[in-house]
Coordinates of C-alpha atoms in Angstrom, one line a residue:
M1 CA 28.2 130.3 245.0
P2 CA 29.8 133.4 242.5
Q3 CA 32.0 131.8 239.9
S4 CA 34.2 133.4 236.4
V5 CA 35.0 131.2 233.6
H6 CA 38.0 132.3 231.3
T7 CA 39.7 130.2 229.1
F8 CA 43.3 130.9 228.8
P9 CA 46.7 128.5 225.6
N10 CA 47.8 126.4 227.1
E11 CA 51.2 128.1 228.2
T12 CA 49.6 130.2 230.6
V13 CA 47.4 127.6 232.3
M14 CA 51.0 125.3 233.3
K15 CA 52.1 128.7 235.0
M16 CA 48.9 128.7 237.0
K17 CA 49.6 125.0 237.8
Q18 CA 53.5 126.6 239.3
H19 CA 51.6 129.9 240.9
Y20 CA 49.5 128.1 242.9
H21 CA 51.2 124.5 243.3
K22 CA 51.4 125.8 247.4
F23 CA 47.2 125.2 247.2
I24 CA 47.5 122.3 244.7
S25 CA 44.9 119.6 246.0
S26 CA 43.3 116.6 244.3
P27 CA 41.7 117.8 241.0
P28 CA 38.9 116.1 238.7
P29 CA 38.4 113.7 235.6
G30 CA 39.2 116.0 233.3
A31 CA 41.3 118.6 235.4
V32 CA 44.9 118.8 235.1
F33 CA 45.2 121.0 238.5
R34 CA 42.6 122.2 240.8
A35 CA 44.0 124.6 244.3
K36 CA 41.8 126.2 246.6
T37 CA 43.0 130.3 247.9
E38 CA 41.5 131.9 250.9
H39 CA 39.7 133.9 247.0
A40 CA 37.9 131.1 245.2
V41 CA 38.7 127.3 243.8
I42 CA 41.2 127.1 240.5
T43 CA 40.3 124.1 238.7
A44 CA 42.4 124.8 235.1
Y45 CA 40.7 121.6 232.2
K46 CA 43.1 120.0 230.1
S47 CA 40.4 123.0 226.9
G48 CA 42.0 125.6 228.5
K49 CA 39.2 126.6 230.1
V50 CA 39.8 127.7 233.9
L51 CA 36.1 127.8 236.7
F52 CA 37.2 130.5 239.2
Q53 CA 34.6 130.1 242.2
G54 CA 34.6 130.6 246.0
N55 CA 33.9 133.8 247.9
S56 CA 36.0 136.0 246.0
P57 CA 36.3 134.3 242.6
E58 CA 37.2 137.3 240.7
I59 CA 40.7 138.5 243.1
E60 CA 41.7 135.4 241.9
A61 CA 41.2 135.4 238.2
G62 CA 41.7 139.1 237.5
K63 CA 46.1 138.2 238.2
W64 CA 44.8 136.2 234.8
T65 CA 43.1 138.1 233.4
D66 CA 43.0 142.3 231.3
Q67 CA 41.1 143.4 234.1
E68 CA 39.4 146.1 232.4
T69 CA 37.4 144.0 230.0
N70 CA 37.6 140.6 232.0
T71 CA 38.1 139.4 229.2
S72 CA 40.7 136.2 228.9
V73 CA 44.3 137.4 227.5
K74 CA 47.5 135.7 227.1
T75 CA 50.5 135.0 228.9
A76 CA 52.4 138.2 227.9
S77 CA 56.3 137.0 226.4
P78 CA 59.0 139.3 225.2
P79 CA 58.6 139.3 221.5
K80 CA 60.4 138.8 219.0
K81 CA 58.9 141.5 217.2
K82 CA 56.2 144.8 217.8
Q83 CA 53.0 143.6 217.4
S84 CA 52.2 146.8 217.3
A85 CA 53.3 150.5 218.0
Y86 CA 52.8 150.4 222.0
S87 CA 54.5 146.5 222.1
P88 CA 58.1 147.4 223.3
P89 CA 60.8 146.0 221.2
A90 CA 63.1 142.8 222.7
T91 CA 65.4 145.2 223.4
L92 CA 63.8 146.8 225.8
F93 CA 64.3 144.7 229.2
A94 CA 68.3 145.5 228.4
Q95 CA 68.2 148.4 228.4
S96 CA 67.7 151.9 230.4
H97 CA 64.4 152.2 231.0
I98 CA 60.9 154.4 232.9
G99 CA 58.6 150.3 234.3
T100 CA 55.2 150.9 236.0
D101 CA 52.8 148.7 238.5
E102 CA 50.1 149.0 240.4
A103 CA 49.0 147.3 244.0
G104 CA 45.7 147.7 245.9
T105 CA 42.9 147.9 242.7
G106 CA 41.2 144.6 243.9
D107 CA 41.1 145.4 247.3
Y108 CA 38.4 146.6 248.8
F109 CA 39.6 149.0 251.8
G110 CA 43.0 150.7 250.9
P111 CA 44.2 153.1 248.2
I112 CA 45.6 152.5 245.0
T113 CA 49.4 152.8 244.9
V114 CA 51.2 153.7 242.0
A115 CA 55.3 153.7 241.8
G116 CA 57.3 154.4 238.5
V117 CA 61.2 153.0 238.9
Y118 CA 63.7 154.6 235.8
V119 CA 66.8 151.7 236.2
T120 CA 70.4 151.8 233.6
K121 CA 71.4 149.6 232.0
E122 CA 74.1 149.0 234.7
Q123 CA 71.8 148.1 237.1
I124 CA 69.3 145.6 235.8
E125 CA 71.0 142.8 236.8
H126 CA 72.3 143.9 240.5
L127 CA 68.4 144.2 241.1
R128 CA 67.6 140.8 239.4
Q129 CA 70.9 139.4 241.6
L130 CA 69.2 141.1 245.2
G131 CA 65.9 139.2 244.3
V132 CA 63.3 141.9 242.6
K133 CA 61.0 140.2 241.0
D134 CA 56.9 140.8 240.8
S135 CA 55.4 140.9 244.1
K136 CA 53.2 138.8 243.3
N137 CA 55.8 136.1 243.2
L138 CA 57.5 137.5 246.6
H139 CA 55.9 136.9 250.4
D140 CA 55.1 141.1 252.3
T141 CA 58.6 140.7 254.8
M142 CA 60.0 140.4 251.7
I143 CA 58.5 142.8 250.0
R144 CA 59.0 144.6 252.0
K145 CA 63.1 143.9 252.6
L146 CA 63.3 144.4 248.9
S147 CA 61.7 147.5 249.3
K148 CA 64.3 149.1 251.4
E149 CA 67.2 148.0 248.8
I150 CA 65.7 149.8 246.5
I151 CA 65.2 153.2 247.7
K152 CA 68.7 151.9 249.4
L153 CA 69.9 152.1 245.8
K154 CA 69.4 155.6 245.4
I155 CA 66.9 154.9 242.1
P156 CA 65.5 157.5 241.1
Y157 CA 61.9 156.4 241.7
T158 CA 58.0 158.1 242.5
L159 CA 55.1 156.6 244.2
M160 CA 51.6 157.6 244.2
V161 CA 48.7 157.5 246.9
L162 CA 45.3 157.7 245.8
P163 CA 43.4 157.9 249.3
N164 CA 39.3 156.3 249.2
E165 CA 37.7 158.9 250.3
K166 CA 39.9 160.8 246.3
Y167 CA 38.9 157.7 245.2
N168 CA 34.6 157.6 245.8
K169 CA 34.9 161.4 244.9
F170 CA 36.1 160.5 241.2
Q171 CA 33.8 157.2 241.4
A172 CA 30.7 159.5 242.4
R173 CA 32.3 161.7 239.3
G174 CA 31.8 159.0 237.6
W175 CA 35.8 157.5 236.6
T176 CA 36.3 154.0 236.4
Q177 CA 38.6 152.8 238.6
G178 CA 40.7 152.0 235.1
K179 CA 40.5 155.8 234.3
M180 CA 41.9 156.8 238.1
K181 CA 44.5 154.1 237.2
A182 CA 44.9 156.1 233.8
M183 CA 46.1 158.8 235.6
L184 CA 48.1 157.7 238.8
H185 CA 50.1 155.8 236.1
H186 CA 50.7 159.1 233.6
S187 CA 51.1 161.8 236.6
V188 CA 54.9 159.1 238.0
I189 CA 55.7 158.4 234.4
K190 CA 55.5 162.7 234.3
S191 CA 57.1 163.5 238.2
L192 CA 59.6 160.8 237.0
L193 CA 60.7 161.9 233.9
K194 CA 61.8 165.7 235.2
K195 CA 63.7 163.0 238.6
V196 CA 66.0 161.1 234.9
D197 CA 66.1 164.4 233.1
D198 CA 68.5 164.0 230.5
Q199 CA 69.9 160.7 231.2
A200 CA 69.3 157.7 228.4
L201 CA 65.9 156.9 228.7
N202 CA 64.9 154.1 225.7
G203 CA 61.2 154.0 226.7
I204 CA 59.0 153.9 229.5
L205 CA 56.5 150.8 230.0
I206 CA 53.1 150.9 231.9
D207 CA 52.0 146.9 232.8
Q208 CA 49.0 146.7 230.8
F209 CA 45.0 146.7 232.8
C210 CA 43.7 148.1 229.5
E211 CA 43.6 148.4 225.7
P212 CA 46.5 150.8 224.9
A213 CA 44.2 152.9 223.0
V214 CA 41.5 153.1 225.8
Y215 CA 44.3 154.1 228.4
K216 CA 45.4 157.2 225.9
R217 CA 40.9 157.9 225.5
H218 CA 41.3 157.9 229.7
I219 CA 44.2 160.7 230.0
G220 CA 42.8 162.4 226.8
S221 CA 39.9 163.7 228.4
E222 CA 41.8 165.2 231.2
G223 CA 43.5 167.1 228.6
H224 CA 46.9 165.0 228.0
T225 CA 48.3 162.9 226.2
L226 CA 51.0 160.0 225.6
T227 CA 54.7 160.4 226.3
E228 CA 56.6 159.0 223.2
K229 CA 58.1 155.3 223.6
T230 CA 55.6 154.4 226.2
Y231 CA 54.9 150.8 226.1
F232 CA 51.8 148.8 227.6
M233 CA 52.7 145.0 228.1
T234 CA 50.4 142.5 230.0
K235 CA 52.4 140.5 233.1
A236 CA 55.6 142.7 232.0
E237 CA 56.4 142.4 235.7
S238 CA 57.7 139.2 234.7
Y239 CA 60.9 140.8 232.1
S240 CA 61.5 144.5 232.8
I241 CA 63.3 144.1 236.0
A242 CA 61.9 148.1 236.3
V243 CA 58.6 147.5 236.2
A244 CA 59.1 144.7 239.1
A245 CA 60.8 147.5 241.3
G246 CA 57.5 149.5 240.7
S247 CA 55.8 146.6 241.6
I248 CA 57.4 146.6 244.9
L249 CA 57.2 149.5 246.0
A250 CA 53.5 149.7 245.0
R251 CA 52.7 146.4 246.4
T252 CA 55.1 148.3 250.9
R253 CA 53.0 151.8 250.2
F254 CA 50.0 149.4 250.0
L255 CA 50.8 147.9 253.0
D256 CA 51.5 149.9 255.0
E257 CA 48.8 152.0 254.5
M258 CA 46.2 148.9 255.0
D259 CA 48.7 149.4 258.6
R260 CA 48.1 152.5 259.2
L261 CA 44.2 152.3 258.4
S262 CA 44.8 149.1 260.6
T263 CA 45.9 151.3 263.9
E264 CA 43.0 154.0 263.4
L265 CA 39.8 152.4 263.3
G266 CA 41.9 149.9 266.5
I267 CA 40.8 145.8 264.2
T268 CA 43.2 144.5 262.1
I269 CA 42.3 145.4 258.2
P270 CA 41.8 142.5 255.7
K271 CA 43.5 142.5 252.0
G272 CA 40.7 141.2 249.4
A273 CA 36.9 141.2 249.4
S274 CA 36.2 137.7 251.0
K275 CA 33.7 137.0 252.1
K276 CA 35.9 137.8 255.7
V277 CA 36.2 141.5 254.6
D278 CA 32.1 141.2 254.8
Q279 CA 32.1 141.0 258.0
T280 CA 35.1 143.0 259.4
I281 CA 33.0 145.2 257.6
A282 CA 29.5 144.7 259.5
K283 CA 32.1 145.2 262.3
L284 CA 32.8 148.6 261.4
I285 CA 30.0 149.5 260.7
K286 CA 28.1 148.6 263.9
E287 CA 31.1 150.4 266.2
H288 CA 30.6 153.9 263.6
G289 CA 28.5 154.0 261.6
E290 CA 28.3 153.3 257.8
K291 CA 30.1 156.4 256.5
V292 CA 33.3 155.7 257.9
L293 CA 33.9 153.1 255.3
N294 CA 33.7 156.3 253.2
S295 CA 37.1 157.2 254.8
C296 CA 38.7 153.2 254.1
A297 CA 37.8 152.0 252.4
K298 CA 36.4 151.4 247.6
T299 CA 32.6 151.7 248.6
H300 CA 31.1 150.9 245.4
F301 CA 32.7 147.5 245.9
A302 CA 29.7 145.2 246.2
N303 CA 31.4 144.2 249.9
T304 CA 29.7 146.8 251.4
T305 CA 25.8 145.6 250.1
K306 CA 26.9 141.2 251.2
A307 CA 28.1 142.7 254.6
K308 CA 25.0 143.7 255.5
A309 CA 23.3 140.5 255.8
Y310 CA 26.0 140.4 259.6
L311 CA 24.8 143.6 260.2

């Protein structure tokens, strides 16, 4: 059974326990909690070690670790002082700023979507009262509802989609998923800056998926440079309303694209990268041939190989 082990600070372990409270089961001796989701069984120990095991442990582990380096990261908290040139100042969360986030990166089926939102300091409290927060803590129905509310407010935003065909072409050329995400975030920011024009802007916050130096290297390889006052922060959607709004818009578009694929293929396309996904892949191959995956999936994922056991 696939598994992975990561070490987290106690604060993060307690946040995980709260996050998985609906899935809690009896923990083994020495464990803080055990939870079982559709993707994995998560067991957290007093030492800070957390074991993820099951059909797709990487899905759950990826919620708490840096996907670019696959190393444990501390849960972000608003910094009292700048830790580096790329750490956001504590005042940014209450000021006018741009926030970007993405969806679909850990899902076998469907595209990657990235959204950037510009929020003024006057709009922050209103969005918070509407219920805007990290989309991972919201049900899909609420995410779609909040997405409509954000758009109704005519808040400047840019949303970009990387279709599976293009994703697979980039991957075949040697692009990592990290580079694809970096270029998408960079393109979204450039587009949104044109819409914001001369409005007050105290900074740009990217929900960090890789180290800033790696991000700069990715966009630099395509002839681009980092925009001034760009900051990076893990779990940024928990503190920045702009990033949270971006996560909601990106997730909504991802859900819409999954619905579109389900309609086109005549079968419900599951999210994630679970055993159910493997079985769906096998069914699609039987009905349409393996080439169909190029138009609806990230074909380099291990699920492509695992699905052959069901053929």
